[in-house]
XYZ file of N, CA and C in Angstrom:
327
model
N -25.783 53.831 44.249
C -27.164 53.047 44.227
C -26.629 51.474 44.294
N -25.864 51.007 43.632
C -25.836 49.457 43.809
C -25.427 48.766 45.411
N -24.801 49.431 45.742
C -24.345 49.482 46.876
C -25.517 49.102 48.025
N -26.403 50.226 47.704
C -27.777 50.015 48.523
C -28.532 48.821 48.027
N -28.660 48.452 46.788
C -29.740 47.183 46.399
C -28.763 46.195 47.008
N -27.574 45.856 47.223
C -26.525 44.626 47.897
C -27.437 45.077 49.206
N -26.989 46.178 49.891
C -27.524 46.136 51.315
C -28.736 45.366 51.443
N -29.682 45.502 50.531
C -31.131 45.156 50.958
C -30.948 43.590 50.461
N -30.213 43.074 49.483
C -30.144 41.788 49.433
C -29.571 41.095 50.318
N -28.714 41.577 50.980
C -27.957 40.827 52.072
C -29.202 41.083 53.424
N -29.960 42.014 53.675
C -30.888 41.924 54.657
C -31.870 41.390 54.527
N -32.367 41.036 53.179
C -33.482 39.777 52.823
C -32.863 38.484 53.249
N -31.379 38.530 52.793
C -30.867 37.237 52.697
C -30.783 36.472 54.523
N -30.580 37.271 55.139
C -30.140 37.317 56.319
C -31.710 37.082 57.229
N -32.654 37.935 56.905
C -34.087 37.757 57.252
C -34.546 36.117 56.687
N -34.366 35.982 55.844
C -34.913 34.843 55.152
C -33.957 33.328 55.593
N -32.812 33.405 56.119
C -32.219 32.414 56.879
C -32.490 32.326 58.050
N -32.498 33.315 58.936
C -33.205 33.381 60.364
C -34.906 32.695 60.281
N -35.500 32.934 59.358
C -36.936 32.690 59.325
C -36.971 31.068 59.215
N -35.632 30.510 58.358
C -35.679 29.019 58.335
C -35.451 28.573 59.630
N -34.641 28.896 60.143
C -34.618 28.382 61.653
C -35.751 28.332 62.572
N -36.783 29.715 62.274
C -37.460 29.793 63.160
C -38.689 28.791 62.644
N -38.849 28.087 61.042
C -40.017 27.755 60.355
C -39.897 26.354 61.077
N -39.236 25.802 62.091
C -38.876 24.416 62.654
C -38.898 23.407 61.396
N -38.256 23.558 60.685
C -38.303 22.489 59.555
C -39.242 22.211 58.751
N -39.810 23.753 58.257
C -41.017 24.205 57.416
C -42.110 23.628 57.847
N -42.502 23.504 58.800
C -43.496 23.141 59.340
C -44.167 24.307 60.166
N -43.993 25.635 60.138
C -44.883 26.590 60.512
C -44.744 27.611 59.470
N -45.935 27.708 59.103
C -46.350 28.736 58.103
C -45.816 29.968 57.601
N -46.025 30.529 58.597
C -45.492 32.027 58.386
C -44.134 32.260 58.183
N -42.816 31.634 59.007
C -42.021 31.525 58.909
C -41.539 30.854 57.672
N -42.171 29.992 57.264
C -41.572 29.182 55.897
C -42.209 30.295 54.813
N -43.068 31.075 54.802
C -43.350 32.002 53.814
C -42.300 33.181 53.725
N -41.791 33.295 54.771
C -40.963 34.384 55.041
C -39.334 34.174 54.497
N -38.905 32.529 54.454
C -38.161 32.173 53.718
C -38.268 32.431 52.407
N -39.223 31.889 51.781
C -39.372 32.040 50.068
C -39.387 33.585 49.765
N -39.981 34.558 50.727
C -40.293 35.542 50.085
C -38.870 35.994 50.010
N -38.317 35.974 51.303
C -36.789 36.874 51.497
C -36.116 36.463 50.807
N -35.867 34.723 50.388
C -34.429 34.709 49.372
C -35.211 35.098 48.112
N -36.224 35.219 47.545
C -36.613 35.617 46.453
C -36.148 37.228 46.101
N -36.984 38.022 47.197
C -36.408 39.504 46.900
C -34.832 39.706 47.021
N -34.247 38.959 48.005
C -32.839 39.021 47.911
C -32.109 38.875 46.689
N -32.301 37.771 46.015
C -31.947 37.436 44.620
C -32.480 38.539 43.402
N -33.519 38.961 43.697
C -34.239 40.388 43.121
C -33.297 41.684 43.023
N -32.785 41.804 44.148
C -31.686 43.047 44.782
C -30.371 42.477 44.232
N -29.990 41.483 44.513
C -28.400 40.957 44.112
C -28.683 41.235 42.919
N -29.449 40.992 41.790
C -29.673 40.697 40.201
C -29.386 42.238 39.981
N -30.054 42.967 40.542
C -30.074 44.547 40.202
C -28.589 45.134 40.297
N -28.053 44.646 41.247
C -26.613 45.192 41.581
C -25.596 44.622 40.718
N -25.780 43.667 40.320
C -25.184 42.796 39.580
C -25.237 43.635 38.125
N -25.940 44.213 37.809
C -26.109 45.090 36.372
C -24.650 46.049 36.498
N -24.245 46.591 37.552
C -23.145 46.946 37.276
C -21.863 46.767 38.197
N -22.204 45.776 39.040
C -20.725 45.457 39.772
C -20.453 44.222 39.369
N -19.071 43.750 39.805
C -18.385 42.532 39.382
C -18.984 41.259 40.189
N -19.397 40.351 39.786
C -20.273 39.301 40.196
C -19.407 38.419 41.583
N -17.976 38.438 41.204
C -16.889 37.712 42.411
C -17.056 38.440 43.334
N -16.561 39.695 43.224
C -16.696 40.186 44.785
C -18.050 40.816 45.367
N -18.762 40.489 44.773
C -20.267 41.082 45.198
C -20.796 39.840 45.796
N -20.752 38.720 44.982
C -21.124 37.676 45.773
C -20.394 37.546 47.051
N -19.273 37.486 47.199
C -18.317 37.487 48.467
C -18.522 38.427 49.550
N -19.053 39.462 49.285
C -19.576 40.270 50.112
C -21.035 39.939 50.564
N -21.894 39.392 49.524
C -23.184 39.111 49.887
C -23.182 37.782 50.619
N -22.215 36.881 50.449
C -22.428 35.422 51.231
C -21.698 35.677 52.558
N -20.683 36.713 52.664
C -19.827 36.941 53.874
C -20.856 37.637 54.801
N -21.336 38.610 54.441
C -22.362 39.340 55.450
C -23.311 39.057 55.915
N -23.928 38.000 55.022
C -25.146 37.057 55.320
C -25.100 36.134 56.407
N -23.436 35.853 56.041
C -23.313 34.630 57.102
C -22.915 35.405 58.320
N -22.216 36.342 58.508
C -22.173 37.061 59.787
C -23.294 37.702 60.610
N -24.183 37.969 59.543
C -25.552 38.253 60.046
C -26.390 37.178 60.680
N -26.319 36.002 60.031
C -27.052 35.055 60.512
C -26.365 34.280 61.569
N -25.133 34.715 61.784
C -24.592 34.149 62.807
C -24.900 35.129 64.258
N -24.833 36.389 64.015
C -25.235 37.359 64.969
C -26.972 37.121 65.291
N -27.402 37.069 64.225
C -29.065 36.939 64.285
C -29.380 35.614 65.349
N -28.556 34.483 65.106
C -28.758 33.176 66.196
C -28.517 33.463 67.213
N -27.458 34.048 67.698
C -27.164 34.573 69.184
C -28.056 35.080 69.755
N -28.786 36.084 68.849
C -29.401 37.299 69.407
C -31.240 36.750 69.533
N -31.467 35.849 68.606
C -32.943 35.668 68.267
C -33.262 34.452 69.223
N -31.767 33.419 69.035
C -32.507 32.024 69.060
C -30.982 31.772 70.260
N -30.738 32.535 71.060
C -29.556 32.214 72.062
C -28.689 31.113 71.746
N -27.982 31.048 70.559
C -27.307 30.042 69.975
C -25.780 30.533 70.891
N -24.918 29.632 71.391
C -23.499 29.760 71.729
C -22.745 30.388 70.997
N -22.042 31.501 71.590
C -21.057 32.183 70.927
C -19.654 31.210 71.482
N -18.926 30.938 70.147
C -17.507 30.454 70.919
C -16.269 31.283 70.125
N -15.214 31.105 70.914
C -13.942 31.643 70.247
C -13.830 31.367 68.680
N -13.941 30.128 68.693
C -13.731 29.760 67.290
C -14.522 30.037 66.159
N -15.850 30.526 66.540
C -16.768 30.972 65.547
C -16.405 32.162 65.195
N -16.003 33.178 66.260
C -15.442 34.244 66.121
C -14.430 34.747 65.375
N -13.298 33.581 65.613
C -12.154 33.664 64.679
C -12.971 33.557 62.993
N -13.672 32.632 62.713
C -14.161 32.418 61.908
C -14.846 33.326 61.202
N -15.374 34.181 61.730
C -16.097 35.354 61.206
C -15.154 36.296 60.709
N -14.324 36.971 61.767
C -12.912 37.412 61.343
C -12.315 36.865 59.942
N -12.027 35.518 60.248
C -11.491 35.023 58.789
C -12.181 35.209 57.497
N -13.616 35.419 57.622
C -14.426 35.456 56.491
C -14.254 37.218 55.953
N -14.560 38.128 56.941
C -14.354 39.420 56.420
C -13.091 39.683 56.022
N -11.863 39.104 56.564
C -10.384 39.118 56.029
C -10.563 38.864 54.374
N -11.148 37.967 54.135
C -10.947 37.491 53.178
C -11.637 38.041 52.132
N -12.832 38.584 52.459
C -13.716 39.396 51.451
C -12.968 40.803 51.397
N -11.896 41.228 52.190
C -11.272 42.603 52.015
C -10.347 42.074 50.974
N -9.268 41.363 51.466
C -8.548 40.709 50.412
C -8.734 40.392 49.029
N -10.338 40.439 48.714
C -10.490 39.644 47.541
C -10.459 40.772 46.821
N -11.382 41.921 47.721
C -11.798 43.244 47.150
C -10.453 44.361 46.727
N -9.520 44.047 47.516
C -7.991 44.453 47.331
C -7.405 44.057 45.714
N -7.811 42.679 45.505
C -7.457 42.029 44.096
C -8.342 42.444 43.106
N -9.207 43.069 43.191
C -10.276 43.322 42.073
C -11.204 44.040 42.337
N -11.737 44.311 43.434
C -12.643 45.235 43.776
C -14.011 45.025 43.196
N -14.771 45.824 43.533
C -16.344 45.873 43.120
C -16.594 46.986 42.046
N -15.712 46.923 41.271
C -15.692 48.323 40.262
C -17.122 48.090 39.525
N -17.235 49.053 38.998
C -18.629 49.099 38.190
C -18.153 48.430 36.763
N -18.858 47.966 36.310
C -18.683 46.898 35.292
C -19.511 47.760 33.770
């Protein structure tokens, strides 16, 4: 169950980040409200997941998958460019999370 909570936290964080891009500098009310609600809900799910998982690896997973989700969402929703160096960076982020979990993992605390 904690990993389901973490997945929801990631989904809401990515949604909030993409809504921030759509908010046009917080000048559009709908996307701006989605930013606030999305981050709040994301943090609630993250806090629930952290009641039984280790904080370091969980935060690494949350931030890494959030970064990749925002990258992919930016490409799909806002036609942002895909450069090889950005793809390489995404791969490095994922590898870093894998290495971090090999060194301690997200064992239940």
